[in-house]
Each structure stands twice: as structure tokens, then as C-alpha cells.
Amino acid sequence: MMMMRRHAFSRAAAASKSKSTLSHTSEPPLPKIPAFDYVPPPYTGPSADEILAKRRQFLNPSIFHSFKTPLCLVDGKKQYLFDDKGRRYLDAFGGIATVGCGHSHPEVVDAVVDQMKRLQHPTVLYLNPAIADFAEALASKFPGDLKVIFFTNSGTEANELALMMARLYSGCHDVVSIRNGYHGNAAGTMAATAQGSYKFNVVQTGVHHALNPDQYRGVFGSDGLKYARDVDDIVTYGTSGRVGAFIAEAIQGVGGVMELAPGYLPAVYDTIRKAGGLCIADEVQSGFARTGSHFWGFEAHGVVPDIVTLAKGIGNGMPLGAVVTTPEIAKVLTHRNYFNTFGGNPVCSAAGLAVLKVIEKEQLQQNALTVGSYLKDRLISLKDKYEIIGDVRGRGLMLGIELVTDRQLKTPAKDEIVYILELMKDLGVVIGKGGFFGNVFRITPPLCFTEEDADFLVNAMDYSLSKV
């Protein structure tokens, strides 16, 4: 058994140890990673220390890494990652909800390589089948008149463009977004983002942040209609009576895998449209079958947006994003020149089309539903065992586990989660962390995750929680 070192807790956190878990009759067994029939080629590149030294010297210091001793990952296959020493890890984070098809999926790789061999980048000023074929296939996944697409390079770019289009179409600058939401880190998206740790002291105008329909910490629990009244009040008291747009994630990713309260989106969409605005669904994390029950997160709420923004899972790791809207709304970009040099280039388009084919061929949406439901049930059983687990939430393979030192006060377990993350990494599980207080496990693995993988993840968490 490898040696495990406990992070230094604050005195208050250490004092909470006695009440953070229920009594245990025995220590959980040391979990064993599932068998896997792939061995990566030997790694011959620079050492982890050399890479870290180069990062510190040449990369912006804002770029941080996870874990006390950062992982040096050099290979990946399906739901597994391999470090520079050849050790295998279960990837429960999926590159932040990005690697949907699995690492190095052969059909995605072949599509990219084949396109690279033929033509890498001609610009959209010339015709090429890759972008047209991908746009047609992607449009078929949307309801109603959501059939026109503009490709970008990232989710931030997609949300920036969506906000601009909504403001141009409506003729109004005011935008409503939700507290705790995250939409990017450029000018307009930083304004729409409502988490202080992601906001710099720069000019941010025209955005009103509504109450978050937070079913765990929110003042109205799961009553979506009560939260929606705050948007009515914002329109009435904070604007001229007209707004440009409303933007929201169906499940807040960076915000801690927080699923919006039921009934909220239909009521808010109605309010916004009456005020002349457009409704934007940010599907950067919850799209492309991740929620299991639906292909897009907004579908679970019974709404049809006016604009949808995409990224992350769209290309299985390729730099790709998209804005999907109606033909009428799309026309606003024809009033001036709007151009994106790399958006929808043939290589990324080939990857995107391959992703759609793999999701359908391998029934990854159904797998996300089946395995995700199984995993959520197992995580709920851990909640019954450990007082430190305050909430288990999400759907499909987009799940969150919020840790607290006191269930009644919902005090964030900030130090404990860092310690547990380190333990799980040492056991062979890579998992994400988020939430406004940094106390939520974010579980967003590749959609090829299996029940055996789910068991290993839960057993590793059980073992780690028993050490807190």
C-alpha cells in the first residue's frame, strides 16, 4: 500500500473531524482499479520536474495545476489516463466535461488524421465539405427552427457571440444571468458570469444577476417559480421594461453541478420573451448526451431556447465551439462583417462530425443514463454513511457531491475536499473540484464509463472519506 500524507487542516477543520463522519464498523478495503487491455508505449520525453520548471518559466503564472504534486499525463485511452511512469488512472473528470467519446477514440482520431492529410486550413472563404456536413448533422439534433450554426473555437467565444447577437436582434443591451453561473472570461461573458473569483476589476456593464434557483442552498429550495419571480422584479425595477437576453446553464458546471430548480426555466423564458429578449441556453458542459436523459440539458426543462451555445464535448478535446440559432436571428450578423479565422476549420469539423457518429453508434447517451443513474445511487448510499456529504446531485454523467462540515449549517468542507482529492489521486482516480466555495466534487467522465468504473470510483471515495 502506498504511503498517503494528510494535508494540514486548519484548527477549525480538524475540530470538525469528529462530527464529519458517522461511526464505522471497519475500514473499507483498498480499492482496485478495473482491468484494462491497453498498455501505452514507454514515455521518453522530459521528466515531470522539467515540464513543471518550463511551465513556471514560460507560461503565465495564472495557469495553475491540481494536486500537491501535479500529475504528468502523457497517454489516454477511453476512460483511462496514463502518467509519465506508465501508471493508469480512472478519469472521472473528462478534461472538464470535454472528452465525451473517450480518450483517443480511434474513429475521431482517424477522422482528424485523414482530414489533416488532405487539407488543414483553407478558411471558410472557400468551399469545403467538412464544415457543411458537420453543420447539417449538428442541426439535426435540435428542435424547431434551431438550424443555423456559426462555429467558434471555444465556449467563451460562443457565449460572447450569442450575447452580441441577442443584443443586436432585440435592440436592447440589458442581459439577465443567474448568480453562480459561469459563461466565460472575455468581456461580455465575464459580465454574465456571476462568481466573484472569475471576475476582474474591468468594465462590465448591462448584466443583472438573478437569484440562483439553487435546490440545495437556495432560499426557496426546489420551488422554481418563486426564484423566477426575481427575474420579473429585475425586469420591472432594474430595466426599462425591455431586455436583450437571458442566459443560463441547465446544470451549472463550474458552479458545482447545480441543476436549476424545476419550473424555473419555462417561467423565466416567458418573462424574458414578453420583455422582448432572447433566451440563450449555455450547453457547453451539459450538452452532447452527457445528462443521459436528453441530448441537451435544456430539454429536461421542457423549453426551446432562441440561441444555444456549445463547446467542450462537441469535439472530444478539439478546440471547437458553436452558436446555434434560427435563420431570422442569424441574419443580424449580415449587417456588418463578422468573421472567425479558425472557427469550423476542416480538421475540427471532421472531429465534430465523428463525435456525433460515435455517440449514436455506441449509444453513449443511453450509457450515460444507465451508468450515471447507477453511480448516483451508489453515491447517495455514501451520503447515508458519511455526514460530511451534504448533497449528491446532477443527472447522467454530470454529477456533483458537496462536502460540508455541518449538514445543518452547510459549512463548506474546503480543506477536507483537497485532502480527499489527493487520496483519490493516489488510489488512481482523477476527479474534479468546483462550486463557489470549492467544496464540490465534479464527476464528468467520458461517456464510455462503465458500472465497474463507477464501483471503483465509489470504493475509492469510500476509502478516502474514511480517512477524514
GROMACS .gro file of C-alpha atoms in nm:
model
  468
    1MET     CA    1   0.000   0.000   0.000
    2MET     CA    2   0.143   0.336  -0.099
    3MET     CA    3   0.205   0.592   0.172
    4MET     CA    4  -0.055   0.866   0.199
    5ARG     CA    5   0.010   1.203   0.352
    6ARG     CA    6  -0.258   1.410   0.516
    7HIS     CA    7  -0.280   1.775   0.419
    8ALA     CA    8  -0.255   2.019   0.706
    9PHE     CA    9  -0.602   2.120   0.815
   10SER     CA   10  -0.692   2.444   0.983
   11ARG     CA   11  -0.770   2.409   1.351
   12ALA     CA   12  -1.140   2.455   1.283
   13ALA     CA   13  -1.142   2.191   1.013
   14ALA     CA   14  -0.952   1.948   1.231
   15ALA     CA   15  -1.200   2.004   1.511
   16SER     CA   16  -1.482   1.911   1.275
   17LYS     CA   17  -1.335   1.567   1.210
   18SER     CA   18  -1.519   1.402   1.495
   19LYS     CA   19  -1.856   1.510   1.360
   20SER     CA   20  -1.787   1.484   0.985
   21THR     CA   21  -1.845   1.109   0.965
   22LEU     CA   22  -2.075   0.857   1.118
   23SER     CA   23  -1.931   0.565   1.311
   24HIS     CA   24  -1.760   0.296   1.103
   25THR     CA   25  -1.756  -0.067   1.197
   26SER     CA   26  -1.448  -0.135   0.982
   27GLU     CA   27  -1.214   0.035   0.741
   28PRO     CA   28  -1.322  -0.004   0.376
   29PRO     CA   29  -1.092  -0.230   0.173
   30LEU     CA   30  -0.829  -0.076  -0.050
   31PRO     CA   31  -1.000  -0.038  -0.392
   32LYS     CA   32  -0.855  -0.199  -0.703
   33ILE     CA   33  -0.871  -0.035  -1.045
   34PRO     CA   34  -1.061  -0.241  -1.307
   35ALA     CA   35  -0.863  -0.448  -1.555
   36PHE     CA   36  -0.789  -0.286  -1.891
   37ASP     CA   37  -0.635  -0.434  -2.205
   38TYR     CA   38  -0.418  -0.144  -2.314
   39VAL     CA   39  -0.058  -0.065  -2.228
   40PRO     CA   40   0.078   0.264  -2.363
   41PRO     CA   41   0.418   0.282  -2.531
   42PRO     CA   42   0.706   0.379  -2.298
   43TYR     CA   43   0.734   0.751  -2.239
   44THR     CA   44   1.070   0.900  -2.338
   45GLY     CA   45   1.003   1.273  -2.302
   46PRO     CA   46   1.113   1.524  -2.036
   47SER     CA   47   1.050   1.449  -1.670
   48ALA     CA   48   0.762   1.595  -1.473
   49ASP     CA   49   1.006   1.820  -1.287
   50GLU     CA   50   1.147   1.952  -1.616
   51ILE     CA   51   0.797   2.019  -1.753
   52LEU     CA   52   0.695   2.198  -1.433
   53ALA     CA   53   1.010   2.412  -1.445
   54LYS     CA   54   0.931   2.514  -1.805
   55ARG     CA   55   0.573   2.597  -1.713
   56ARG     CA   56   0.690   2.820  -1.431
   57GLN     CA   57   0.940   2.996  -1.654
   58PHE     CA   58   0.749   3.034  -1.978
   59LEU     CA   59   0.374   3.012  -1.905
   60ASN     CA   60   0.162   3.281  -1.745
   61PRO     CA   61   0.152   3.234  -1.366
   62SER     CA   62  -0.229   3.235  -1.378
   63ILE     CA   63  -0.210   2.878  -1.513
   64PHE     CA   64  -0.235   2.657  -1.207
   65HIS     CA   65  -0.230   2.280  -1.160
   66SER     CA   66  -0.422   2.032  -0.950
   67PHE     CA   67  -0.274   1.830  -0.663
   68LYS     CA   68   0.021   1.898  -0.437
   69THR     CA   69   0.243   1.702  -0.674
   70PRO     CA   70   0.093   1.759  -1.020
   71LEU     CA   71   0.020   1.467  -1.247
   72CYS     CA   72   0.219   1.441  -1.568
   73LEU     CA   73  -0.025   1.278  -1.809
   74VAL     CA   74   0.115   1.157  -2.139
   75ASP     CA   75  -0.129   0.897  -2.272
   76GLY     CA   76  -0.500   0.820  -2.267
   77LYS     CA   77  -0.737   0.550  -2.386
   78LYS     CA   78  -1.116   0.551  -2.343
   79GLN     CA   79  -1.191   0.637  -1.978
   80TYR     CA   80  -0.831   0.598  -1.858
   81LEU     CA   81  -0.524   0.822  -1.838
   82PHE     CA   82  -0.157   0.725  -1.803
   83ASP     CA   83   0.121   0.925  -1.640
   84ASP     CA   84   0.486   0.951  -1.742
   85LYS     CA   85   0.568   0.644  -1.530
   86GLY     CA   86   0.303   0.431  -1.703
   87ARG     CA   87   0.060   0.431  -1.412
   88ARG     CA   88  -0.308   0.417  -1.507
   89TYR     CA   89  -0.580   0.643  -1.363
   90LEU     CA   90  -0.957   0.638  -1.397
   91ASP     CA   91  -1.059   0.971  -1.550
   92ALA     CA   92  -1.371   1.088  -1.367
   93PHE     CA   93  -1.335   1.448  -1.490
   94GLY     CA   94  -1.313   1.401  -1.868
   95GLY     CA   95  -1.096   1.706  -1.926
   96ILE     CA   96  -1.369   1.915  -1.760
   97ALA     CA   97  -1.669   1.751  -1.928
   98THR     CA   98  -1.493   1.761  -2.265
   99VAL     CA   99  -1.385   1.406  -2.355
  100GLY     CA  100  -1.725   1.251  -2.421
  101CYS     CA  101  -1.629   0.972  -2.659
  102GLY     CA  102  -1.325   0.866  -2.460
  103HIS     CA  103  -0.957   0.949  -2.492
  104SER     CA  104  -0.801   0.886  -2.833
  105HIS     CA  105  -1.117   0.733  -2.977
  106PRO     CA  106  -0.999   0.563  -3.299
  107GLU     CA  107  -1.285   0.695  -3.515
  108VAL     CA  108  -1.230   1.053  -3.401
  109VAL     CA  109  -0.854   1.017  -3.442
  110ASP     CA  110  -0.892   0.870  -3.791
  111ALA     CA  111  -1.127   1.150  -3.898
  112VAL     CA  112  -0.881   1.413  -3.778
  113VAL     CA  113  -0.575   1.246  -3.931
  114ASP     CA  114  -0.747   1.184  -4.264
  115GLN     CA  115  -0.853   1.547  -4.287
  116MET     CA  116  -0.508   1.670  -4.180
  117LYS     CA  117  -0.352   1.469  -4.463
  118ARG     CA  118  -0.583   1.627  -4.722
  119LEU     CA  119  -0.631   1.990  -4.614
  120GLN     CA  120  -0.568   2.151  -4.278
  121HIS     CA  121  -0.698   2.505  -4.322
  122PRO     CA  122  -0.830   2.685  -4.630
  123THR     CA  123  -1.054   2.938  -4.434
  124VAL     CA  124  -1.431   2.950  -4.476
  125LEU     CA  125  -1.386   3.191  -4.769
  126TYR     CA  126  -1.367   2.877  -4.984
  127LEU     CA  127  -1.600   2.581  -5.003
  128ASN     CA  128  -1.513   2.260  -4.821
  129PRO     CA  129  -1.741   1.964  -4.739
  130ALA     CA  130  -1.623   1.916  -4.378
  131ILE     CA  131  -1.791   2.223  -4.227
  132ALA     CA  132  -2.109   2.180  -4.434
  133ASP     CA  133  -2.152   1.812  -4.346
  134PHE     CA  134  -2.090   1.877  -3.978
  135ALA     CA  135  -2.331   2.172  -3.966
  136GLU     CA  136  -2.605   1.960  -4.128
  137ALA     CA  137  -2.555   1.673  -3.883
  138LEU     CA  138  -2.539   1.905  -3.580
  139ALA     CA  139  -2.851   2.099  -3.683
  140SER     CA  140  -3.046   1.773  -3.699
  141LYS     CA  141  -3.000   1.734  -3.322
  142PHE     CA  142  -3.200   2.049  -3.241
  143PRO     CA  143  -3.574   2.111  -3.216
  144GLY     CA  144  -3.780   2.370  -3.403
  145ASP     CA  145  -3.605   2.635  -3.609
  146LEU     CA  146  -3.267   2.600  -3.435
  147LYS     CA  147  -3.097   2.513  -3.762
  148VAL     CA  148  -2.833   2.780  -3.834
  149ILE     CA  149  -2.481   2.749  -3.693
  150PHE     CA  150  -2.176   2.970  -3.653
  151PHE     CA  151  -1.863   2.784  -3.545
  152THR     CA  152  -1.614   2.927  -3.296
  153ASN     CA  153  -1.304   2.799  -3.116
  154SER     CA  154  -1.432   2.783  -2.758
  155GLY     CA  155  -1.727   2.818  -2.525
  156THR     CA  156  -1.625   3.169  -2.424
  157GLU     CA  157  -1.628   3.276  -2.790
  158ALA     CA  158  -1.963   3.109  -2.843
  159ASN     CA  159  -2.121   3.288  -2.547
  160GLU     CA  160  -1.965   3.621  -2.647
  161LEU     CA  161  -2.119   3.587  -2.993
  162ALA     CA  162  -2.457   3.472  -2.859
  163LEU     CA  163  -2.482   3.773  -2.627
  164MET     CA  164  -2.390   4.012  -2.907
  165MET     CA  165  -2.643   3.856  -3.145
  166ALA     CA  166  -2.919   3.878  -2.885
  167ARG     CA  167  -2.843   4.243  -2.816
  168LEU     CA  168  -2.838   4.325  -3.186
  169TYR     CA  169  -3.160   4.139  -3.258
  170SER     CA  170  -3.353   4.280  -2.963
  171GLY     CA  171  -3.209   4.629  -2.982
  172CYS     CA  172  -3.153   4.621  -2.606
  173HIS     CA  173  -2.830   4.597  -2.406
  174ASP     CA  174  -2.968   4.461  -2.076
  175VAL     CA  175  -2.898   4.093  -2.006
  176VAL     CA  176  -3.016   3.877  -1.717
  177SER     CA  177  -2.800   3.590  -1.594
  178ILE     CA  178  -2.805   3.375  -1.282
  179ARG     CA  179  -2.584   3.409  -0.976
  180ASN     CA  180  -2.329   3.129  -0.951
  181GLY     CA  181  -2.336   3.079  -1.326
  182TYR     CA  182  -2.022   3.069  -1.541
  183HIS     CA  183  -2.017   3.165  -1.909
  184GLY     CA  184  -1.656   3.254  -1.990
  185ASN     CA  185  -1.380   3.502  -1.921
  186ALA     CA  186  -1.386   3.757  -2.202
  187ALA     CA  187  -1.554   4.099  -2.182
  188GLY     CA  188  -1.923   4.015  -2.221
  189THR     CA  189  -1.906   3.668  -2.072
  190MET     CA  190  -1.720   3.787  -1.763
  191ALA     CA  191  -2.007   4.028  -1.705
  192ALA     CA  192  -2.259   3.745  -1.743
  193THR     CA  193  -2.057   3.519  -1.513
  194ALA     CA  194  -2.169   3.564  -1.154
  195GLN     CA  195  -1.886   3.422  -0.946
  196GLY     CA  196  -1.650   3.672  -0.788
  197SER     CA  197  -1.339   3.457  -0.824
  198TYR     CA  198  -1.372   3.473  -1.204
  199LYS     CA  199  -1.433   3.849  -1.228
  200PHE     CA  200  -1.152   4.101  -1.272
  201ASN     CA  201  -1.186   4.470  -1.194
  202VAL     CA  202  -1.262   4.576  -1.551
  203VAL     CA  203  -1.565   4.743  -1.706
  204GLN     CA  204  -1.863   4.505  -1.704
  205THR     CA  205  -2.194   4.656  -1.799
  206GLY     CA  206  -2.554   4.573  -1.876
  207VAL     CA  207  -2.594   4.247  -1.685
  208HIS     CA  208  -2.837   4.186  -1.398
  209HIS     CA  209  -2.772   3.878  -1.183
  210ALA     CA  210  -3.086   3.700  -1.065
  211LEU     CA  211  -3.129   3.473  -0.765
  212ASN     CA  212  -2.981   3.131  -0.829
  213PRO     CA  213  -3.252   2.861  -0.833
  214ASP     CA  214  -3.024   2.652  -0.611
  215GLN     CA  215  -3.208   2.348  -0.480
  216TYR     CA  216  -2.953   2.288  -0.201
  217ARG     CA  217  -2.860   2.630  -0.064
  218GLY     CA  218  -3.130   2.849  -0.219
  219VAL     CA  219  -3.387   3.032  -0.008
  220PHE     CA  220  -3.680   2.867  -0.190
  221GLY     CA  221  -3.546   2.512  -0.207
  222SER     CA  222  -3.676   2.340  -0.521
  223ASP     CA  223  -3.960   2.585  -0.592
  224GLY     CA  224  -3.854   2.715  -0.932
  225LEU     CA  225  -4.148   2.953  -0.970
  226LYS     CA  226  -4.051   3.152  -0.660
  227TYR     CA  227  -3.699   3.205  -0.793
  228ALA     CA  228  -3.844   3.307  -1.129
  229ARG     CA  229  -4.027   3.600  -0.968
  230ASP     CA  230  -3.690   3.762  -0.907
  231VAL     CA  231  -3.642   3.787  -1.283
  232ASP     CA  232  -3.983   3.958  -1.306
  233ASP     CA  233  -3.864   4.206  -1.045
  234ILE     CA  234  -3.536   4.269  -1.228
  235VAL     CA  235  -3.722   4.348  -1.550
  236THR     CA  236  -3.970   4.570  -1.365
  237TYR     CA  237  -3.735   4.761  -1.137
  238GLY     CA  238  -3.391   4.726  -1.296
  239THR     CA  239  -3.457   4.785  -1.666
  240SER     CA  240  -3.666   5.000  -1.897
  241GLY     CA  241  -3.906   4.710  -1.922
  242ARG     CA  242  -3.718   4.563  -2.215
  243VAL     CA  243  -3.423   4.325  -2.207
  244GLY     CA  244  -3.185   4.183  -2.465
  245ALA     CA  245  -3.136   3.832  -2.336
  246PHE     CA  246  -3.139   3.578  -2.058
  247ILE     CA  247  -2.851   3.329  -2.040
  248ALA     CA  248  -2.825   3.021  -1.819
  249GLU     CA  249  -2.682   2.673  -1.794
  250ALA     CA  250  -2.937   2.397  -1.732
  251ILE     CA  251  -2.684   2.250  -1.489
  252GLN     CA  252  -2.423   2.490  -1.353
  253GLY     CA  253  -2.089   2.320  -1.414
  254VAL     CA  254  -1.823   2.543  -1.262
  255GLY     CA  255  -2.085   2.642  -1.005
  256GLY     CA  256  -2.081   2.292  -0.857
  257VAL     CA  257  -2.305   2.076  -1.081
  258MET     CA  258  -2.616   2.261  -0.966
  259GLU     CA  259  -2.930   2.162  -1.157
  260LEU     CA  260  -3.177   2.451  -1.184
  261ALA     CA  261  -3.497   2.409  -0.983
  262PRO     CA  262  -3.787   2.257  -1.181
  263GLY     CA  263  -4.032   2.503  -1.328
  264TYR     CA  264  -3.777   2.784  -1.332
  265LEU     CA  265  -3.673   2.799  -1.696
  266PRO     CA  266  -4.025   2.789  -1.850
  267ALA     CA  267  -4.137   3.076  -1.628
  268VAL     CA  268  -3.825   3.285  -1.691
  269TYR     CA  269  -3.831   3.223  -2.066
  270ASP     CA  270  -4.188   3.353  -2.071
  271THR     CA  271  -4.090   3.667  -1.877
  272ILE     CA  272  -3.788   3.740  -2.097
  273ARG     CA  273  -3.976   3.696  -2.423
  274LYS     CA  274  -4.255   3.925  -2.306
  275ALA     CA  275  -3.983   4.184  -2.241
  276GLY     CA  276  -3.855   4.149  -2.598
  277GLY     CA  277  -3.548   3.943  -2.514
  278LEU     CA  278  -3.399   3.618  -2.639
  279CYS     CA  279  -3.331   3.308  -2.430
  280ILE     CA  280  -2.980   3.162  -2.451
  281ALA     CA  281  -2.905   2.808  -2.333
  282ASP     CA  282  -2.540   2.755  -2.239
  283GLU     CA  283  -2.484   2.388  -2.321
  284VAL     CA  284  -2.106   2.400  -2.306
  285GLN     CA  285  -2.093   2.137  -2.029
  286SER     CA  286  -2.435   1.971  -2.023
  287GLY     CA  287  -2.468   1.908  -2.397
  288PHE     CA  288  -2.386   1.615  -2.624
  289ALA     CA  289  -2.570   1.342  -2.431
  290ARG     CA  290  -2.389   1.398  -2.101
  291THR     CA  291  -2.708   1.416  -1.894
  292GLY     CA  292  -2.829   1.084  -2.033
  293SER     CA  293  -3.199   1.162  -2.020
  294HIS     CA  294  -3.164   1.407  -2.309
  295PHE     CA  295  -2.909   1.511  -2.570
  296TRP     CA  296  -2.923   1.872  -2.446
  297GLY     CA  297  -2.961   1.988  -2.087
  298PHE     CA  298  -3.239   2.238  -2.164
  299GLU     CA  299  -3.464   1.958  -2.292
  300ALA     CA  300  -3.512   1.828  -1.937
  301HIS     CA  301  -3.686   2.159  -1.854
  302GLY     CA  302  -3.931   2.146  -2.143
  303VAL     CA  303  -3.809   2.466  -2.310
  304VAL     CA  304  -3.679   2.559  -2.654
  305PRO     CA  305  -3.420   2.839  -2.647
  306ASP     CA  306  -3.369   3.104  -2.913
  307ILE     CA  307  -2.992   3.054  -2.911
  308VAL     CA  308  -2.781   2.759  -2.791
  309THR     CA  309  -2.407   2.773  -2.725
  310LEU     CA  310  -2.181   2.468  -2.747
  311ALA     CA  311  -1.819   2.369  -2.685
  312LYS     CA  312  -1.623   2.109  -2.482
  313GLY     CA  313  -1.788   1.776  -2.576
  314ILE     CA  314  -1.851   1.896  -2.931
  315GLY     CA  315  -1.503   1.794  -3.045
  316ASN     CA  316  -1.385   1.544  -2.781
  317GLY     CA  317  -1.097   1.780  -2.698
  318MET     CA  318  -1.051   1.968  -3.024
  319PRO     CA  319  -1.073   2.350  -2.996
  320LEU     CA  320  -1.428   2.391  -3.120
  321GLY     CA  321  -1.744   2.576  -3.021
  322ALA     CA  322  -2.069   2.677  -3.186
  323VAL     CA  323  -2.368   2.910  -3.170
  324VAL     CA  324  -2.694   2.758  -3.291
  325THR     CA  325  -2.995   2.977  -3.361
  326THR     CA  326  -3.283   3.041  -3.601
  327PRO     CA  327  -3.248   3.174  -3.956
  328GLU     CA  328  -3.418   3.501  -3.856
  329ILE     CA  329  -3.189   3.572  -3.561
  330ALA     CA  330  -2.880   3.464  -3.757
  331LYS     CA  331  -2.937   3.745  -4.008
  332VAL     CA  332  -2.819   4.008  -3.759
  333LEU     CA  333  -2.459   3.911  -3.836
  334THR     CA  334  -2.507   4.004  -4.202
  335HIS     CA  335  -2.549   4.374  -4.124
  336ARG     CA  336  -2.173   4.406  -4.081
  337ASN     CA  337  -1.873   4.180  -4.139
  338TYR     CA  338  -1.828   3.914  -3.871
  339PHE     CA  339  -1.551   3.662  -3.922
  340ASN     CA  340  -1.369   3.386  -3.736
  341THR     CA  341  -1.047   3.264  -3.896
  342PHE     CA  342  -1.035   2.919  -3.737
  343GLY     CA  343  -1.399   2.855  -3.646
  344GLY     CA  344  -1.526   2.547  -3.828
  345ASN     CA  345  -1.195   2.466  -3.992
  346PRO     CA  346  -1.196   2.125  -4.168
  347VAL     CA  347  -0.993   1.942  -3.902
  348CYS     CA  348  -1.216   2.045  -3.612
  349SER     CA  349  -1.529   1.993  -3.822
  350ALA     CA  350  -1.418   1.640  -3.907
  351ALA     CA  351  -1.370   1.571  -3.537
  352GLY     CA  352  -1.712   1.714  -3.453
  353LEU     CA  353  -1.889   1.501  -3.712
  354ALA     CA  354  -1.705   1.192  -3.589
  355VAL     CA  355  -1.816   1.269  -3.233
  356LEU     CA  356  -2.183   1.276  -3.336
  357LYS     CA  357  -2.143   0.943  -3.516
  358VAL     CA  358  -1.968   0.779  -3.220
  359ILE     CA  359  -2.233   0.899  -2.971
  360GLU     CA  360  -2.503   0.740  -3.184
  361LYS     CA  361  -2.312   0.427  -3.285
  362GLU     CA  362  -2.201   0.340  -2.931
  363GLN     CA  363  -2.526   0.454  -2.768
  364LEU     CA  364  -2.337   0.680  -2.531
  365GLN     CA  365  -2.646   0.876  -2.431
  366GLN     CA  366  -2.810   0.559  -2.304
  367ASN     CA  367  -2.487   0.458  -2.133
  368ALA     CA  368  -2.468   0.797  -1.962
  369LEU     CA  369  -2.821   0.745  -1.832
  370THR     CA  370  -2.770   0.385  -1.719
  371VAL     CA  371  -2.424   0.417  -1.564
  372GLY     CA  372  -2.492   0.767  -1.434
  373SER     CA  373  -2.806   0.654  -1.252
  374TYR     CA  374  -2.621   0.357  -1.106
  375LEU     CA  375  -2.333   0.579  -0.994
  376LYS     CA  376  -2.566   0.838  -0.841
  377ASP     CA  377  -2.746   0.571  -0.639
  378ARG     CA  378  -2.414   0.443  -0.507
  379LEU     CA  379  -2.303   0.794  -0.416
  380ILE     CA  380  -2.629   0.854  -0.231
  381SER     CA  381  -2.551   0.541  -0.028
  382LEU     CA  382  -2.221   0.707   0.070
  383LYS     CA  383  -2.416   1.010   0.185
  384ASP     CA  384  -2.607   0.786   0.424
  385LYS     CA  385  -2.274   0.668   0.562
  386TYR     CA  386  -2.077   0.994   0.588
  387GLU     CA  387  -2.208   1.313   0.746
  388ILE     CA  388  -1.952   1.514   0.551
  389ILE     CA  389  -2.154   1.458   0.231
  390GLY     CA  390  -2.418   1.728   0.229
  391ASP     CA  391  -2.566   1.675  -0.115
  392VAL     CA  392  -2.548   1.444  -0.417
  393ARG     CA  393  -2.694   1.591  -0.734
  394GLY     CA  394  -2.695   1.609  -1.112
  395ARG     CA  395  -2.803   1.366  -1.381
  396GLY     CA  396  -2.642   1.121  -1.617
  397LEU     CA  397  -2.265   1.152  -1.611
  398MET     CA  398  -2.271   1.509  -1.482
  399LEU     CA  399  -2.281   1.461  -1.105
  400GLY     CA  400  -2.180   1.666  -0.804
  401ILE     CA  401  -2.105   1.581  -0.440
  402GLU     CA  402  -2.100   1.873  -0.198
  403LEU     CA  403  -1.894   1.829   0.119
  404VAL     CA  404  -1.983   2.014   0.438
  405THR     CA  405  -1.853   2.003   0.794
  406ASP     CA  406  -2.203   2.064   0.931
  407ARG     CA  407  -2.514   1.945   0.748
  408GLN     CA  408  -2.746   2.188   0.922
  409LEU     CA  409  -2.529   2.494   0.866
  410LYS     CA  410  -2.399   2.360   0.531
  411THR     CA  411  -2.049   2.482   0.619
  412PRO     CA  412  -1.823   2.418   0.318
  413ALA     CA  413  -1.558   2.150   0.379
  414LYS     CA  414  -1.286   2.333   0.186
  415ASP     CA  415  -0.979   2.172   0.343
  416GLU     CA  416  -1.124   1.825   0.362
  417ILE     CA  417  -1.205   1.809  -0.010
  418VAL     CA  418  -0.846   1.896  -0.102
  419TYR     CA  419  -0.720   1.616   0.121
  420ILE     CA  420  -0.966   1.367  -0.026
  421LEU     CA  421  -0.875   1.469  -0.382
  422GLU     CA  422  -0.513   1.384  -0.306
  423LEU     CA  423  -0.606   1.048  -0.156
  424MET     CA  424  -0.821   0.955  -0.454
  425LYS     CA  425  -0.546   1.053  -0.694
  426ASP     CA  426  -0.307   0.827  -0.502
  427LEU     CA  427  -0.562   0.546  -0.532
  428GLY     CA  428  -0.587   0.600  -0.909
  429VAL     CA  429  -0.889   0.827  -0.957
  430VAL     CA  430  -0.875   1.172  -1.118
  431ILE     CA  431  -1.177   1.379  -1.020
  432GLY     CA  432  -1.276   1.746  -1.047
  433LYS     CA  433  -1.347   2.013  -0.790
  434GLY     CA  434  -1.573   2.318  -0.816
  435GLY     CA  435  -1.859   2.512  -0.665
  436PHE     CA  436  -1.847   2.870  -0.541
  437PHE     CA  437  -1.681   2.756  -0.215
  438GLY     CA  438  -1.458   2.497  -0.383
  439ASN     CA  439  -1.617   2.212  -0.187
  440VAL     CA  440  -1.794   2.013  -0.460
  441PHE     CA  441  -1.665   1.705  -0.641
  442ARG     CA  442  -1.740   1.737  -1.013
  443ILE     CA  443  -1.786   1.397  -1.178
  444THR     CA  444  -1.794   1.435  -1.558
  445PRO     CA  445  -1.614   1.131  -1.702
  446PRO     CA  446  -1.603   1.010  -2.063
  447LEU     CA  447  -1.943   0.873  -2.159
  448CYS     CA  448  -1.796   0.525  -2.210
  449PHE     CA  449  -1.770   0.495  -1.829
  450THR     CA  450  -1.881   0.151  -1.704
  451GLU     CA  451  -2.053   0.028  -1.389
  452GLU     CA  452  -1.724  -0.136  -1.293
  453ASP     CA  453  -1.560   0.206  -1.318
  454ALA     CA  454  -1.840   0.353  -1.108
  455ASP     CA  455  -1.780   0.090  -0.841
  456PHE     CA  456  -1.409   0.167  -0.834
  457LEU     CA  457  -1.476   0.542  -0.804
  458VAL     CA  458  -1.723   0.492  -0.519
  459ASN     CA  459  -1.494   0.247  -0.339
  460ALA     CA  460  -1.203   0.490  -0.371
  461MET     CA  461  -1.418   0.770  -0.232
  462ASP     CA  462  -1.542   0.546   0.049
  463TYR     CA  463  -1.185   0.459   0.142
  464SER     CA  464  -1.076   0.823   0.126
  465LEU     CA  465  -1.371   0.953   0.326
  466SER     CA  466  -1.296   0.700   0.597
  467LYS     CA  467  -0.958   0.874   0.646
  468VAL     CA  468  -1.108   1.219   0.713
   0.00000   0.00000   0.00000
